[in-house]
Short mmCIF file of C-alpha atoms and ligand atoms in Angstrom, two decimals:
data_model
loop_
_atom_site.label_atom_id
_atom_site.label_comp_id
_atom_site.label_asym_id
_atom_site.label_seq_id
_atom_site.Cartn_x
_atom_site.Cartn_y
_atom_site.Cartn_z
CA UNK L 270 54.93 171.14 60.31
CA UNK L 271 55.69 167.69 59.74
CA UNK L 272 57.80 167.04 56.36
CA UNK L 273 55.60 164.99 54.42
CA UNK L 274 56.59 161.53 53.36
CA UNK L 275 55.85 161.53 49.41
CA UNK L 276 57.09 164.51 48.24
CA UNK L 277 55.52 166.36 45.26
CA UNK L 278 58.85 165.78 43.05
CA UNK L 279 58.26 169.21 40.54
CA UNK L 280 62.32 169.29 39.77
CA UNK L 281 62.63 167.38 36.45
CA UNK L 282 64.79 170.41 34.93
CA UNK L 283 67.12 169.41 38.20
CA UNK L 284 67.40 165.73 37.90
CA UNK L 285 64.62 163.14 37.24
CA UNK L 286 63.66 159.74 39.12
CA UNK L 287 64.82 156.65 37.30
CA UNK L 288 62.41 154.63 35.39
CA UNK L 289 62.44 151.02 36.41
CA UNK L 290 63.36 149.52 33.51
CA UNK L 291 66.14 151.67 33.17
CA UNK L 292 66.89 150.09 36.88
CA UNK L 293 66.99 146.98 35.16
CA UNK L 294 68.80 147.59 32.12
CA UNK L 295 71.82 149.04 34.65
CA UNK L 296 71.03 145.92 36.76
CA UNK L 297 71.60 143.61 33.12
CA UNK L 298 74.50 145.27 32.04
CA UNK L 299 76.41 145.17 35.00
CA UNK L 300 75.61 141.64 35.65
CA UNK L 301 76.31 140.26 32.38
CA UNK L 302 78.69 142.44 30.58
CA UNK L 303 80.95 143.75 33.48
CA UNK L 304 83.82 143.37 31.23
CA UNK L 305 86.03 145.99 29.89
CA UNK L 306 85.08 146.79 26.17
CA UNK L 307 89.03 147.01 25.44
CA UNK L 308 89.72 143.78 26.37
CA UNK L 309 90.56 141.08 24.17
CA UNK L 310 89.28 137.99 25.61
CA UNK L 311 85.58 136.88 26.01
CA UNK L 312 84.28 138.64 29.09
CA UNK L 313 85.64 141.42 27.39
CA UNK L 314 84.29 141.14 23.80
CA UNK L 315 80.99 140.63 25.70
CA UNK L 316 81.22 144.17 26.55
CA UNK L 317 82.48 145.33 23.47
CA UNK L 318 79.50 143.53 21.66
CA UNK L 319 77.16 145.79 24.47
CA UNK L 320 78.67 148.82 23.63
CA UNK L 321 78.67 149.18 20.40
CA UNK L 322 74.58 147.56 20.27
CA UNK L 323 73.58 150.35 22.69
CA UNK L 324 75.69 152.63 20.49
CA UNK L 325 74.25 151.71 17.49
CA UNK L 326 70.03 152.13 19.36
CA UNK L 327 71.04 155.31 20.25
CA UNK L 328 72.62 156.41 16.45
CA UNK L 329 69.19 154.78 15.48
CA UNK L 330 67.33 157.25 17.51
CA UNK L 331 69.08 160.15 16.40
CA UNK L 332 69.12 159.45 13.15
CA UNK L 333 73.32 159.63 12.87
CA UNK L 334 75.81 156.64 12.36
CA UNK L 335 77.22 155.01 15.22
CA UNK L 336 80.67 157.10 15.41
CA UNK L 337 79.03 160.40 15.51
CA UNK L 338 78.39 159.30 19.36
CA UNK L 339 80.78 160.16 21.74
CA UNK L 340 79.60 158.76 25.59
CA UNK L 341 80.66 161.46 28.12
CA UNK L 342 80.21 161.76 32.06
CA UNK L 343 76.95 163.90 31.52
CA UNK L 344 76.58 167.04 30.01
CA UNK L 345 78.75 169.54 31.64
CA UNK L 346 81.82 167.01 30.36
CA UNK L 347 79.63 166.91 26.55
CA UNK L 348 79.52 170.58 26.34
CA UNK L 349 83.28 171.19 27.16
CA UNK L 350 84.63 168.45 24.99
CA UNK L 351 82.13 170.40 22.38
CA UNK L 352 83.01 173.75 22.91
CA UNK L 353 87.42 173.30 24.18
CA UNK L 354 87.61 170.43 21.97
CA UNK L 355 86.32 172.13 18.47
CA UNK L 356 88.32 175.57 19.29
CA UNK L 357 91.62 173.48 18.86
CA UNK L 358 90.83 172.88 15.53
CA UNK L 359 90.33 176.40 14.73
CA UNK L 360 92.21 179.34 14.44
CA UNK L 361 91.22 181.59 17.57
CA UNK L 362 88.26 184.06 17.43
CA UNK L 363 85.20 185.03 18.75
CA UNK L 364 83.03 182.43 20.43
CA UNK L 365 79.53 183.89 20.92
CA UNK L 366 77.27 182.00 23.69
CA UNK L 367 73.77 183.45 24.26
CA UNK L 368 73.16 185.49 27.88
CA UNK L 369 71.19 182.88 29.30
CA UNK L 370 73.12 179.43 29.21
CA UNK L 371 74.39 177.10 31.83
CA UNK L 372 77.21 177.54 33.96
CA UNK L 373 78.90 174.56 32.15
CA UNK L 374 78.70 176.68 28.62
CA UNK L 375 80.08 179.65 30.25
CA UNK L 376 83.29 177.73 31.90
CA UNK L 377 84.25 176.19 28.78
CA UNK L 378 83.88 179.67 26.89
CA UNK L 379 85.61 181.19 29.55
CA UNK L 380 88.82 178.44 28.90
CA UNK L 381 89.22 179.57 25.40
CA UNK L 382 90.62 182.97 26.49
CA UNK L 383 93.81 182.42 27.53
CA UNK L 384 94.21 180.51 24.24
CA UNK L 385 93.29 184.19 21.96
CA UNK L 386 89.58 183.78 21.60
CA UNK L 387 86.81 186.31 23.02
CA UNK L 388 83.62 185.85 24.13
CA UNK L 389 80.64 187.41 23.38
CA UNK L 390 77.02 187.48 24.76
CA UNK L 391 73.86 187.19 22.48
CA UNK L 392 71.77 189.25 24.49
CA UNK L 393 68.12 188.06 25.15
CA UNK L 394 64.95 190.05 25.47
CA UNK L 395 62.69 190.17 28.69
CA UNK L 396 61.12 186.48 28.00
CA UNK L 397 64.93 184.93 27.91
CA UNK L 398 64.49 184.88 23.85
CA UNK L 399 67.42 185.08 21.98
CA UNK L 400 67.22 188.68 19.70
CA UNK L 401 67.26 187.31 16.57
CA UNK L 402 68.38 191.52 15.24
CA UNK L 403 71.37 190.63 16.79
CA UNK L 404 72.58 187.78 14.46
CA UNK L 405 74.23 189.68 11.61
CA UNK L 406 76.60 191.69 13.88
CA UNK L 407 77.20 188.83 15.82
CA UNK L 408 78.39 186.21 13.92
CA UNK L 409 80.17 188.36 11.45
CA UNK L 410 83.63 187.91 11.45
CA UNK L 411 85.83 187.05 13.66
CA UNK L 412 83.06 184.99 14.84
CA UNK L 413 84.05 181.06 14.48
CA UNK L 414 82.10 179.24 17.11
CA UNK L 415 78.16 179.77 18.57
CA UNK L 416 76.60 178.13 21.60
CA UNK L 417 73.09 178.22 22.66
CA UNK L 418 71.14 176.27 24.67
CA UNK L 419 68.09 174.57 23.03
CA UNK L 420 65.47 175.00 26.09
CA UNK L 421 66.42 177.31 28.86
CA UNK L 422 66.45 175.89 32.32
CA UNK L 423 65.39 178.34 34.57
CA UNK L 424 63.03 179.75 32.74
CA UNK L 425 62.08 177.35 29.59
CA UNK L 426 62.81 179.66 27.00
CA UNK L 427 63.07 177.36 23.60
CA UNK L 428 65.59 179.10 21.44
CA UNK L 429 65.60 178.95 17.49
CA UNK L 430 68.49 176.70 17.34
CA UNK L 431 67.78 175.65 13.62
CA UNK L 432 67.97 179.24 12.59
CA UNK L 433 71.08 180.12 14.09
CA UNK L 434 72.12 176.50 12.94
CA UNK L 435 71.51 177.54 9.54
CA UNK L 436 72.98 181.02 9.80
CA UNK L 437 75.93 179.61 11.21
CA UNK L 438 76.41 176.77 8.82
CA UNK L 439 76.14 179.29 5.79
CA UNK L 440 78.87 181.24 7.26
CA UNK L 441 80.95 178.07 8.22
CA UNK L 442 81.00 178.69 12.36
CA UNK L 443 81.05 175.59 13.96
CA UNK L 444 77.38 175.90 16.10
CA UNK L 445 77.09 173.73 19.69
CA UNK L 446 74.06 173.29 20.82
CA UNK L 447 73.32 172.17 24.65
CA UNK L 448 69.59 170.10 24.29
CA UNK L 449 69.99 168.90 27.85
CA UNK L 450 66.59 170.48 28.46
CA UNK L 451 64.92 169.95 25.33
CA UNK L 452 65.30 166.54 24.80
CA UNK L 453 63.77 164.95 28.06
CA UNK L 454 60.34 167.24 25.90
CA UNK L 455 60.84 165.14 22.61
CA UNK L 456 64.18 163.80 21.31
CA UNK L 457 64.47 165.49 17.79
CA UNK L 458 67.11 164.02 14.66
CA UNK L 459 69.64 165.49 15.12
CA UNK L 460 70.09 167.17 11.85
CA UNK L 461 66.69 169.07 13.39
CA UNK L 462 68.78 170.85 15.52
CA UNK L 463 71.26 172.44 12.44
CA UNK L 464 73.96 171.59 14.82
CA UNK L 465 77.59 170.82 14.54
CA UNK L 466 77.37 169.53 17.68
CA UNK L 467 74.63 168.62 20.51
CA UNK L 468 75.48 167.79 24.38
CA UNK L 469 72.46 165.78 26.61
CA UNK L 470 72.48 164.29 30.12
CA UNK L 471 70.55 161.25 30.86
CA UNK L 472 69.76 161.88 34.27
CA UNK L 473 67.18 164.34 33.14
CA UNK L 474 65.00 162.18 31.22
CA UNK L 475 64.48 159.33 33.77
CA UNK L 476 67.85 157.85 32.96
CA UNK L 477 70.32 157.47 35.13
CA UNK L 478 73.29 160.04 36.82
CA UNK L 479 76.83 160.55 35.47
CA UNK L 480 76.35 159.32 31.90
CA UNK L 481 75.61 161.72 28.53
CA UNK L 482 76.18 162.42 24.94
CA UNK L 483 78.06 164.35 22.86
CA UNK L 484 76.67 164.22 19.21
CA UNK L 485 79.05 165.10 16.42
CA UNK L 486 78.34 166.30 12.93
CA UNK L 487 80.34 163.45 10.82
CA UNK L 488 83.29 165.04 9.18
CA UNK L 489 83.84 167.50 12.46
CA UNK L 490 87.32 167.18 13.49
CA UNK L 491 87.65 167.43 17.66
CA UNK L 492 90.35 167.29 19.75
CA UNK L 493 90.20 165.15 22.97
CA UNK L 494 90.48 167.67 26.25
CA UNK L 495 91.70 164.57 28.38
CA UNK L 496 94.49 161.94 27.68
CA UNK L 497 94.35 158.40 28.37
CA UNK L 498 93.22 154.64 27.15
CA UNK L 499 92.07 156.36 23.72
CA UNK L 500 88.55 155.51 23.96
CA UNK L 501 85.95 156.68 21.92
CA UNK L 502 87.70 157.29 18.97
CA UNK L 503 90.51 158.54 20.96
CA UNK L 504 88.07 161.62 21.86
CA UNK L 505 86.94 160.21 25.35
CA UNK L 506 89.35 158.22 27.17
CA UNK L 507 88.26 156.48 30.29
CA UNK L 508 86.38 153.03 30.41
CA UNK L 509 82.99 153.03 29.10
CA UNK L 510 80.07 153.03 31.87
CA UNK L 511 78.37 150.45 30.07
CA UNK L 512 75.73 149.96 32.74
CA UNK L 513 75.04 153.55 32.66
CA UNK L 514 75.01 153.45 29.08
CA UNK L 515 72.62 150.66 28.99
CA UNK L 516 70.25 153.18 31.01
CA UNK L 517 70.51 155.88 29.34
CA UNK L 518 69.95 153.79 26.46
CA UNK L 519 66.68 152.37 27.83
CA UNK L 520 65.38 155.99 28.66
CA UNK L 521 65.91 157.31 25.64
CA UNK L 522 63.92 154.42 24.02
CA UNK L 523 60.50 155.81 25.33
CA UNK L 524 60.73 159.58 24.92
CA UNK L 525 58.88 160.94 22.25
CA UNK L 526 59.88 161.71 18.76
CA UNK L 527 59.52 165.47 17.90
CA UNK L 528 60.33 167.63 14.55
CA UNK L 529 61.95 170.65 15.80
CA UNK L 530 61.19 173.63 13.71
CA UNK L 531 61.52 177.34 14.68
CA UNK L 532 57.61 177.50 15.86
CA UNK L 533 56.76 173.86 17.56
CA UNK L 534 56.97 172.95 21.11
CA UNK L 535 57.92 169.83 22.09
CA UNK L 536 55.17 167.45 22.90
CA UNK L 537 56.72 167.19 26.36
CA UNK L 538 58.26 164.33 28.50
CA UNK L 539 54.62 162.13 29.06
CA UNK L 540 51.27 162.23 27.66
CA UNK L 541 49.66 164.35 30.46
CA UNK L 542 52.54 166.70 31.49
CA UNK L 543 51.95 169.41 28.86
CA UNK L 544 48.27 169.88 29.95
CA UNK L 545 49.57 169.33 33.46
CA UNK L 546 51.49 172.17 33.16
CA UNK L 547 48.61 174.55 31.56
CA UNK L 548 46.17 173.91 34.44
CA UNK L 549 48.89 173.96 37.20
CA UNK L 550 50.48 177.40 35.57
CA UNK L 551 46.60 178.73 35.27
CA UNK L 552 46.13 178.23 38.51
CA UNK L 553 49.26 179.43 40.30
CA UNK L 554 48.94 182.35 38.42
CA UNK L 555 45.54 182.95 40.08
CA UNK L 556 47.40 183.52 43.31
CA UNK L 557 48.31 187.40 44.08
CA UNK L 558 51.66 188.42 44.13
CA UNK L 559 52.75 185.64 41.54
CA UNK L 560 53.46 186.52 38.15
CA UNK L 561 54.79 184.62 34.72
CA UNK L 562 58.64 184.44 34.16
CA UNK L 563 59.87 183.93 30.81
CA UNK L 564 58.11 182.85 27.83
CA UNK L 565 54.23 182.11 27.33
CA UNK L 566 53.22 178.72 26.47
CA UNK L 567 54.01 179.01 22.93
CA UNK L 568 57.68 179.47 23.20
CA UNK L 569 58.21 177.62 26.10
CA UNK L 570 59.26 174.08 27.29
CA UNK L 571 55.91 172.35 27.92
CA UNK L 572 56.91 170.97 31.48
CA UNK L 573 58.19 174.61 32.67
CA UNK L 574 56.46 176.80 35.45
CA UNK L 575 58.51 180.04 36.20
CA UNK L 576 57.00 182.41 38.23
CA UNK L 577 58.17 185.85 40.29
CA UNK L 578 57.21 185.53 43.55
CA UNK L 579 55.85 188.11 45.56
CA UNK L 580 54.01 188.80 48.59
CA UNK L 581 50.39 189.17 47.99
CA UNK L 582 50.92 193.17 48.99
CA UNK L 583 53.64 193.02 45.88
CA UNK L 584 56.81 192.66 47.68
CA UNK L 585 59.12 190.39 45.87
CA UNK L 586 60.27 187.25 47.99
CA UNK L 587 62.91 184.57 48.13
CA UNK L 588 62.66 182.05 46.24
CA UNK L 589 64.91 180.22 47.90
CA UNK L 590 62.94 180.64 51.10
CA UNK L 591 59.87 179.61 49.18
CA UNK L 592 61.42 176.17 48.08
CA UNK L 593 62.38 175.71 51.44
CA UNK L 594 58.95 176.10 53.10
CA UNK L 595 57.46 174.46 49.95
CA UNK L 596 60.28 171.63 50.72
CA UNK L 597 58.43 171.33 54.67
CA UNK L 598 54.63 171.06 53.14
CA UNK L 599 55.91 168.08 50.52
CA UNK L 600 56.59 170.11 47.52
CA UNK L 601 59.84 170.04 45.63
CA UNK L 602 60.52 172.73 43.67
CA UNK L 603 63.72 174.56 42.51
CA UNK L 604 64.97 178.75 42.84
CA UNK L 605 66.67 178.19 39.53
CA UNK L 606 69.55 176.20 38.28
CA UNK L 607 70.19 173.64 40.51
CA UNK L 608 73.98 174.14 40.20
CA UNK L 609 73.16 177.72 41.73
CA UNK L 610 71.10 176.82 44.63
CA UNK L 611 73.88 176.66 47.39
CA UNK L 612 75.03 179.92 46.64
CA UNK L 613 73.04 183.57 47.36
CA UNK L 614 73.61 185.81 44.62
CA UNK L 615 71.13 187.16 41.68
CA UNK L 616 70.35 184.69 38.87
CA UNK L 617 72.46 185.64 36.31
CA UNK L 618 70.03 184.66 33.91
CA UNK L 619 67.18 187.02 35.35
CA UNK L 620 69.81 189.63 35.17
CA UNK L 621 70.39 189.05 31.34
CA UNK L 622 66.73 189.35 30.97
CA UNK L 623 66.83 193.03 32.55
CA UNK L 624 64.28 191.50 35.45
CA UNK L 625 64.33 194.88 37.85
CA UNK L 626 67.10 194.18 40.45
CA UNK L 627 64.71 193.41 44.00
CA UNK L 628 63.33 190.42 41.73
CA UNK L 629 66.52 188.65 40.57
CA UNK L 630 66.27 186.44 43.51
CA UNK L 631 62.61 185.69 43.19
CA UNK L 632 62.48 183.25 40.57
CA UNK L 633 60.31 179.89 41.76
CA UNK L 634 60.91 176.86 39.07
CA UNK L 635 57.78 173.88 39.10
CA UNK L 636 59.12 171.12 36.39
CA UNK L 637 56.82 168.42 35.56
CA UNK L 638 57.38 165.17 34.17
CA UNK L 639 55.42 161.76 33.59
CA UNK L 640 54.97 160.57 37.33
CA UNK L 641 52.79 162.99 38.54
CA UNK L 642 49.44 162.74 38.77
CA UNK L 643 46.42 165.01 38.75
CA UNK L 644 45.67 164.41 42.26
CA UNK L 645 48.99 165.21 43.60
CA UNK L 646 49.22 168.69 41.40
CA UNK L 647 46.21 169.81 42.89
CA UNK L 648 47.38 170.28 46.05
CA UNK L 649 50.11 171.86 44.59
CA UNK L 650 48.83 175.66 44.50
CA UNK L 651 47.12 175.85 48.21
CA UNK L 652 50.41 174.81 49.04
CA UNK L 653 51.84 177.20 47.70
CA UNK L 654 50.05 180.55 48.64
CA UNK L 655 50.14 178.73 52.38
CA UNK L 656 54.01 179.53 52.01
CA UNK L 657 53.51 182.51 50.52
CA UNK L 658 51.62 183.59 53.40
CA UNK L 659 54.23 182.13 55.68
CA UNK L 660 56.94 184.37 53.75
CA UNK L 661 54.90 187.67 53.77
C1 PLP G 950 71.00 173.13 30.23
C2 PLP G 950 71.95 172.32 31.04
N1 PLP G 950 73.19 172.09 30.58
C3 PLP G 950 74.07 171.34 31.25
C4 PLP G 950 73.74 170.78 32.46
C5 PLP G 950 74.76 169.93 33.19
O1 PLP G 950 74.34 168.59 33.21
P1 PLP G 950 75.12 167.49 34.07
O2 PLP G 950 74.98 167.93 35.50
O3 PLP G 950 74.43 166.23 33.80
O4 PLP G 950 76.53 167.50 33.65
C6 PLP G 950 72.47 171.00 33.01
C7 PLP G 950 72.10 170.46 34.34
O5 PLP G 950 71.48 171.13 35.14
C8 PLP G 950 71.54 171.78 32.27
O6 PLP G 950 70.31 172.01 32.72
#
């Protein structure tokens, strides 16, 4: 088979395409404020003058003041700075990070070991839900630090951050929480989220690659984790991407607000994707031998399709095979975390959810966002069983 010239891009929770006036905005900034903010003559004050705009849009959109924004690399670098960063400050303990969070959560948590803290897993039921019986025990003492992510990305789970928030804050644990995922679906305040801290990418909401935030609650003392020119606030030294930062700036601008609260979903990354979603997930579900992974619609991120694939006799497949036949008939899809894909092993998170062993690699990921259309998606499930069928 041919590979198809306009792929059927269904990867969001991977990366997203940039938005072309985010194009521009990069474009703009790099033309006409090339300067380094730190320097102290024009070219350079035009920079500064940039920054600290684009800061001050963002803080707007949050909801925070200016300084609570620390500019980062993306999120892996947010979530590090969040999670190494605050443990300096504290006396060692128990960091507890839920069983289903990204790589980048688990590395940092995993750093804090050989400087006396543990680290313990909130165990999730069979949708990738967080149990919520667990959270006395678990942040009793010596508990001093809690991450979870905000909207699962392999399989969309949407955690109750603002309960845990709460529970932490009333037992004064500093609580990180990674909304890479969530806020691409609706950017909430950030005192939504209960959080001491909250780590995005802008790369997955049509912005571009290799920029992100790291929101701070205002009187939480950090430490830097890298040395250098002392920039942002001494917590982030390297020069600021202002182009990059002008992007993500510009993306941010046109997501949608959204009140997070324990029982809403997000209204989701474009007018149409949420339905989208419904009628695509109705419909791949009508083919035999696929079946839902992870939460209903309810309690899950309203661009996310998870399914188990099996053969339509019942016999689980790869889903990594699958996204590469998909990948030949013009579909892009994902087998899970992105980060995971060059490497063969059982999703860790389909493991935490207790998925029975022969269908830890069998997890097929479909995220949506706002330039799809209905035309495209409905080629999307024949597509999809002819792959199957290919497989079995
Ligand atoms: C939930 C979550 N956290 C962190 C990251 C890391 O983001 P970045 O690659 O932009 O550093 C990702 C990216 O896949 C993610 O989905």
């Amino acid at each position: 088979m041919n590979v198809v010239e306009a792929e059927i891009y269904l990867d969001a929770a991977a990366t997203t395409p940039p938005r072309s006036d985010v194009i521009e905005a990069i474009v703009e900034a790099q033309r006409k404020a090339w300067g380094n903010p730190s320097s102290l003559h024009n070219t350079g004050v035009k920079a500064a003058e940039l920054l600290e705009r684009l800061r001050w849009e963002l803080a707007q959109r949050f909801a925070v003041v200016p300084d609570q924004l620390i500019f980062t690399s993306g999120a892996t670098e947010s979530v590090h700075l969040a999670i190494v960063g605050s443990a300096a400050k504290l006396t060692p303990g128990r960091i507890v990070v839920s069983g289903v969070e990204h790589p980048a959560v688990l590395a940092a948590a995993n750093q804090l070991k050989n400087k006396g803290w543990t680290v313990a897993f909130w165990p999730v039921d069979a949708l990738g839900l967080i149990r919520l019986e667990c959270l006395e025990e678990l942040l009793a003492e010596p508990t001093r630090m809690v991450s979870l992510i905000a909207a699962q990305s392999e399989v969309g789970a949407l955690q109750p951050t603002d309960v845990v928030g709460q529970a932490c804050r009333a037992r004064g644990i500093t609580f990180h929480s990674d909304a890479t995922q969530l806020i691409p679906q609706g950017c909430p305040e950030f005192n939504h989220f209960q959080s001491d801290l909250v780590s995005l990418s802008a790369h997955k909401f049509q912005g571009p690659r290799g920029i992100g935030l790291l929101i701070r609650r205002s009187n939480l003392s950090l430490s830097p984790v890298q040395g250098g020119g002392g920039q942002e606030f001494g917590l982030r030294s390297g020069t600021e991407a202002l182009p990059l930062i002008a992007g993500m700036a510009q993306a941010l601008s046109v997501l949608p607000a959204y009140h997070l609260s324990g029982d809403t979903v997000p209204p989701g990354s474009g007018a149409d994707v949420r339905r989208q979603r419904d009628d695509l997930l109705q419909e791949l579900l009508e083919i035999q031998g696929l079946s839902l992974l992870g939460p209903n619609v309810t309690q899950r991120s309203p661009n996310h399709i998870a399914v188990l694939v099996g053969s339509a006799g019942g016999q689980p497949l790869s889903a990594r095979a699958m996204v590469r036949e998909l990948a030949r008939r013009g579909v892009a899809c994902s087998s899970g975390s992105a980060c995971r894909s060059g490497q063969r092993q059982d999703s860790s998170v389909l493991t935490a959810m207790n998925v029975p062993e022969p269908w830890r690699q069998s997890g097929l990921r479909f995220t949506l966002g706002p330039w799809l259309d209905d035309k495209a998606l409905k080629q999307v499930p024949e597509r999809v069983l002819d792959a199957q069928r290919a497989l079995s």
